[in-house]
Amino acid sequence: MSTESVAFCNSCVNQVMLCIPGSKPDCGVFREFQSETEMPLEKAKPIETAAVVTNTGIMNRLHGQIIDIDRGQIMTRITFKVGDNFISSIMPTEDFLQSGKKLGDAANIAIKSFNVKLMV
């Protein structure tokens, strides 16, 4: 492993390593999304209204229907049908129960990822 600065994603169970912006451009992710010159980070701006949420960063939003719920003691897997496609998500069971969602309900899905590949 090189000497670049790294941080651990606090929201991931697997503790994915991420580059810290401003570190040396030895990091492939940093080099891919930033130029050779380091750019300062901007401060986050508050959302004006909760009714309209804009896409910030690399995020895709989908609207689908819940077609399967696999509830465990700690985590729950929810499967959605989006058009002719299916997508699954996991979340803590307690959070899922608090959401009040059930089989057949419509739901919005947000996907944020560093690495999306086109399959050819």
PDB file of C-alpha atoms in Angstrom:
ATOM      1  CA  MET A   1       0.000   0.000   0.000  1.00  0.00           C
ATOM      2  CA  SER A   2       1.340   3.434  -0.869  1.00  0.00           C
ATOM      3  CA  THR A   3       1.696   6.285   1.600  1.00  0.00           C
ATOM      4  CA  GLU A   4      -1.386   8.200   0.447  1.00  0.00           C
ATOM      5  CA  SER A   5      -3.812   9.449   3.074  1.00  0.00           C
ATOM      6  CA  VAL A   6      -6.859   7.258   3.471  1.00  0.00           C
ATOM      7  CA  ALA A   7     -10.075   7.372   5.472  1.00  0.00           C
ATOM      8  CA  PHE A   8     -12.638   4.721   6.223  1.00  0.00           C
ATOM      9  CA  CYS A   9     -16.261   5.070   5.180  1.00  0.00           C
ATOM     10  CA  ASN A  10     -18.288   5.132   8.413  1.00  0.00           C
ATOM     11  CA  SER A  11     -21.543   4.139   6.712  1.00  0.00           C
ATOM     12  CA  CYS A  12     -20.212   0.898   5.203  1.00  0.00           C
ATOM     13  CA  VAL A  13     -20.120  -2.399   7.035  1.00  0.00           C
ATOM     14  CA  ASN A  14     -17.008  -3.466   5.124  1.00  0.00           C
ATOM     15  CA  GLN A  15     -15.008  -0.319   5.967  1.00  0.00           C
ATOM     16  CA  VAL A  16     -14.214   0.668   2.383  1.00  0.00           C
ATOM     17  CA  MET A  17     -11.034   2.725   2.032  1.00  0.00           C
ATOM     18  CA  LEU A  18     -11.503   6.116   0.400  1.00  0.00           C
ATOM     19  CA  CYS A  19      -9.013   8.771  -0.645  1.00  0.00           C
ATOM     20  CA  ILE A  20      -8.895  12.045   1.205  1.00  0.00           C
ATOM     21  CA  PRO A  21      -9.109  14.961  -1.256  1.00  0.00           C
ATOM     22  CA  GLY A  22      -5.938  16.995  -0.970  1.00  0.00           C
ATOM     23  CA  SER A  23      -3.733  13.928  -0.574  1.00  0.00           C
ATOM     24  CA  LYS A  24      -1.005  13.243  -3.085  1.00  0.00           C
ATOM     25  CA  PRO A  25      -2.429  12.302  -6.496  1.00  0.00           C
ATOM     26  CA  ASP A  26      -0.944   8.787  -6.089  1.00  0.00           C
ATOM     27  CA  CYS A  27      -4.439   7.574  -5.290  1.00  0.00           C
ATOM     28  CA  GLY A  28      -6.229   6.260  -8.407  1.00  0.00           C
ATOM     29  CA  VAL A  29      -9.681   7.478  -7.346  1.00  0.00           C
ATOM     30  CA  PHE A  30      -8.372  10.961  -6.554  1.00  0.00           C
ATOM     31  CA  ARG A  31      -6.507  11.125  -9.871  1.00  0.00           C
ATOM     32  CA  GLU A  32      -9.572   9.863 -11.776  1.00  0.00           C
ATOM     33  CA  PHE A  33     -11.960  12.509 -10.454  1.00  0.00           C
ATOM     34  CA  GLN A  34      -9.570  15.427  -9.921  1.00  0.00           C
ATOM     35  CA  SER A  35      -6.956  17.000 -12.121  1.00  0.00           C
ATOM     36  CA  GLU A  36      -3.284  16.991 -11.174  1.00  0.00           C
ATOM     37  CA  THR A  37      -3.849  20.234  -9.261  1.00  0.00           C
ATOM     38  CA  GLU A  38      -5.511  19.905  -5.885  1.00  0.00           C
ATOM     39  CA  MET A  39      -8.854  21.672  -5.541  1.00  0.00           C
ATOM     40  CA  PRO A  40     -10.193  23.049  -2.234  1.00  0.00           C
ATOM     41  CA  LEU A  41     -13.474  21.606  -0.970  1.00  0.00           C
ATOM     42  CA  GLU A  42     -16.533  23.842  -0.876  1.00  0.00           C
ATOM     43  CA  LYS A  43     -18.643  24.118   2.259  1.00  0.00           C
ATOM     44  CA  ALA A  44     -21.983  22.300   2.139  1.00  0.00           C
ATOM     45  CA  LYS A  45     -25.011  24.486   1.497  1.00  0.00           C
ATOM     46  CA  PRO A  46     -28.333  23.891   3.286  1.00  0.00           C
ATOM     47  CA  ILE A  47     -31.240  22.527   1.253  1.00  0.00           C
ATOM     48  CA  GLU A  48     -33.825  25.273   0.785  1.00  0.00           C
ATOM     49  CA  THR A  49     -36.848  22.985   0.675  1.00  0.00           C
ATOM     50  CA  ALA A  50     -37.421  19.338   1.463  1.00  0.00           C
ATOM     51  CA  ALA A  51     -40.024  19.082  -1.323  1.00  0.00           C
ATOM     52  CA  VAL A  52     -37.432  19.224  -4.118  1.00  0.00           C
ATOM     53  CA  VAL A  53     -34.150  17.415  -3.552  1.00  0.00           C
ATOM     54  CA  THR A  54     -31.558  18.003  -6.239  1.00  0.00           C
ATOM     55  CA  ASN A  55     -28.978  15.453  -7.311  1.00  0.00           C
ATOM     56  CA  THR A  56     -25.702  16.236  -5.579  1.00  0.00           C
ATOM     57  CA  GLY A  57     -22.644  14.271  -6.506  1.00  0.00           C
ATOM     58  CA  ILE A  58     -22.827  11.040  -8.431  1.00  0.00           C
ATOM     59  CA  MET A  59     -26.314   9.897  -7.482  1.00  0.00           C
ATOM     60  CA  ASN A  60     -29.163   8.268  -9.347  1.00  0.00           C
ATOM     61  CA  ARG A  61     -32.728   8.168  -8.123  1.00  0.00           C
ATOM     62  CA  LEU A  62     -35.251   5.519  -9.124  1.00  0.00           C
ATOM     63  CA  HIS A  63     -38.913   4.928  -8.292  1.00  0.00           C
ATOM     64  CA  GLY A  64     -40.119   1.372  -7.841  1.00  0.00           C
ATOM     65  CA  GLN A  65     -42.406  -1.018  -6.025  1.00  0.00           C
ATOM     66  CA  ILE A  66     -41.428  -3.278  -3.114  1.00  0.00           C
ATOM     67  CA  ILE A  67     -41.854  -6.886  -4.283  1.00  0.00           C
ATOM     68  CA  ASP A  68     -39.942  -8.838  -1.606  1.00  0.00           C
ATOM     69  CA  ILE A  69     -38.909  -8.273   2.006  1.00  0.00           C
ATOM     70  CA  ASP A  70     -36.393 -10.635   3.636  1.00  0.00           C
ATOM     71  CA  ARG A  71     -36.327  -9.526   7.278  1.00  0.00           C
ATOM     72  CA  GLY A  72     -33.560 -10.731   9.594  1.00  0.00           C
ATOM     73  CA  GLN A  73     -32.852  -9.923  13.228  1.00  0.00           C
ATOM     74  CA  ILE A  74     -30.343  -7.194  12.378  1.00  0.00           C
ATOM     75  CA  MET A  75     -30.625  -6.410   8.653  1.00  0.00           C
ATOM     76  CA  THR A  76     -33.466  -6.473   6.132  1.00  0.00           C
ATOM     77  CA  ARG A  77     -33.115  -6.976   2.370  1.00  0.00           C
ATOM     78  CA  ILE A  78     -35.756  -5.202   0.280  1.00  0.00           C
ATOM     79  CA  THR A  79     -36.201  -6.030  -3.420  1.00  0.00           C
ATOM     80  CA  PHE A  80     -37.781  -3.441  -5.722  1.00  0.00           C
ATOM     81  CA  LYS A  81     -39.155  -3.700  -9.239  1.00  0.00           C
ATOM     82  CA  VAL A  82     -38.153  -0.699 -11.332  1.00  0.00           C
ATOM     83  CA  GLY A  83     -39.691  -0.984 -14.797  1.00  0.00           C
ATOM     84  CA  ASP A  84     -38.628  -4.399 -16.120  1.00  0.00           C
ATOM     85  CA  ASN A  85     -35.646  -4.548 -13.735  1.00  0.00           C
ATOM     86  CA  PHE A  86     -35.068  -5.555 -10.126  1.00  0.00           C
ATOM     87  CA  ILE A  87     -32.792  -3.981  -7.516  1.00  0.00           C
ATOM     88  CA  SER A  88     -32.155  -4.952  -3.891  1.00  0.00           C
ATOM     89  CA  SER A  89     -31.094  -2.908  -0.908  1.00  0.00           C
ATOM     90  CA  ILE A  90     -30.194  -3.764   2.668  1.00  0.00           C
ATOM     91  CA  MET A  91     -30.836  -1.649   5.729  1.00  0.00           C
ATOM     92  CA  PRO A  92     -31.070  -2.141   9.500  1.00  0.00           C
ATOM     93  CA  THR A  93     -34.296  -3.954  10.418  1.00  0.00           C
ATOM     94  CA  GLU A  94     -35.153  -1.313  13.027  1.00  0.00           C
ATOM     95  CA  ASP A  95     -34.947   1.466  10.403  1.00  0.00           C
ATOM     96  CA  PHE A  96     -37.073  -0.557   7.989  1.00  0.00           C
ATOM     97  CA  LEU A  97     -39.772  -1.138  10.615  1.00  0.00           C
ATOM     98  CA  GLN A  98     -39.809   2.592  11.464  1.00  0.00           C
ATOM     99  CA  SER A  99     -40.312   3.445   7.777  1.00  0.00           C
ATOM    100  CA  GLY A 100     -43.710   1.724   7.820  1.00  0.00           C
ATOM    101  CA  LYS A 101     -43.166   0.332   4.301  1.00  0.00           C
ATOM    102  CA  LYS A 102     -44.755  -2.985   3.366  1.00  0.00           C
ATOM    103  CA  LEU A 103     -44.974  -5.356   0.422  1.00  0.00           C
ATOM    104  CA  GLY A 104     -46.487  -3.631  -2.634  1.00  0.00           C
ATOM    105  CA  ASP A 105     -45.690  -0.069  -1.483  1.00  0.00           C
ATOM    106  CA  ALA A 106     -44.076   2.409  -3.854  1.00  0.00           C
ATOM    107  CA  ALA A 107     -40.628   3.620  -2.818  1.00  0.00           C
ATOM    108  CA  ASN A 108     -37.864   5.924  -3.994  1.00  0.00           C
ATOM    109  CA  ILE A 109     -34.367   4.467  -4.298  1.00  0.00           C
ATOM    110  CA  ALA A 110     -31.125   6.478  -4.313  1.00  0.00           C
ATOM    111  CA  ILE A 111     -27.911   4.950  -5.664  1.00  0.00           C
ATOM    112  CA  LYS A 112     -24.551   6.561  -5.031  1.00  0.00           C
ATOM    113  CA  SER A 113     -21.390   4.847  -6.180  1.00  0.00           C
ATOM    114  CA  PHE A 114     -17.786   5.619  -7.008  1.00  0.00           C
ATOM    115  CA  ASN A 115     -17.410   2.888  -9.575  1.00  0.00           C
ATOM    116  CA  VAL A 116     -20.176   2.060 -12.058  1.00  0.00           C
ATOM    117  CA  LYS A 117     -19.223  -0.240 -14.939  1.00  0.00           C
ATOM    118  CA  LEU A 118     -20.964  -0.706 -18.285  1.00  0.00           C
ATOM    119  CA  MET A 119     -21.324  -4.402 -19.123  1.00  0.00           C
ATOM    120  CA  VAL A 120     -20.651  -5.068 -22.816  1.00  0.00           C
TER     121      VAL A 120
END
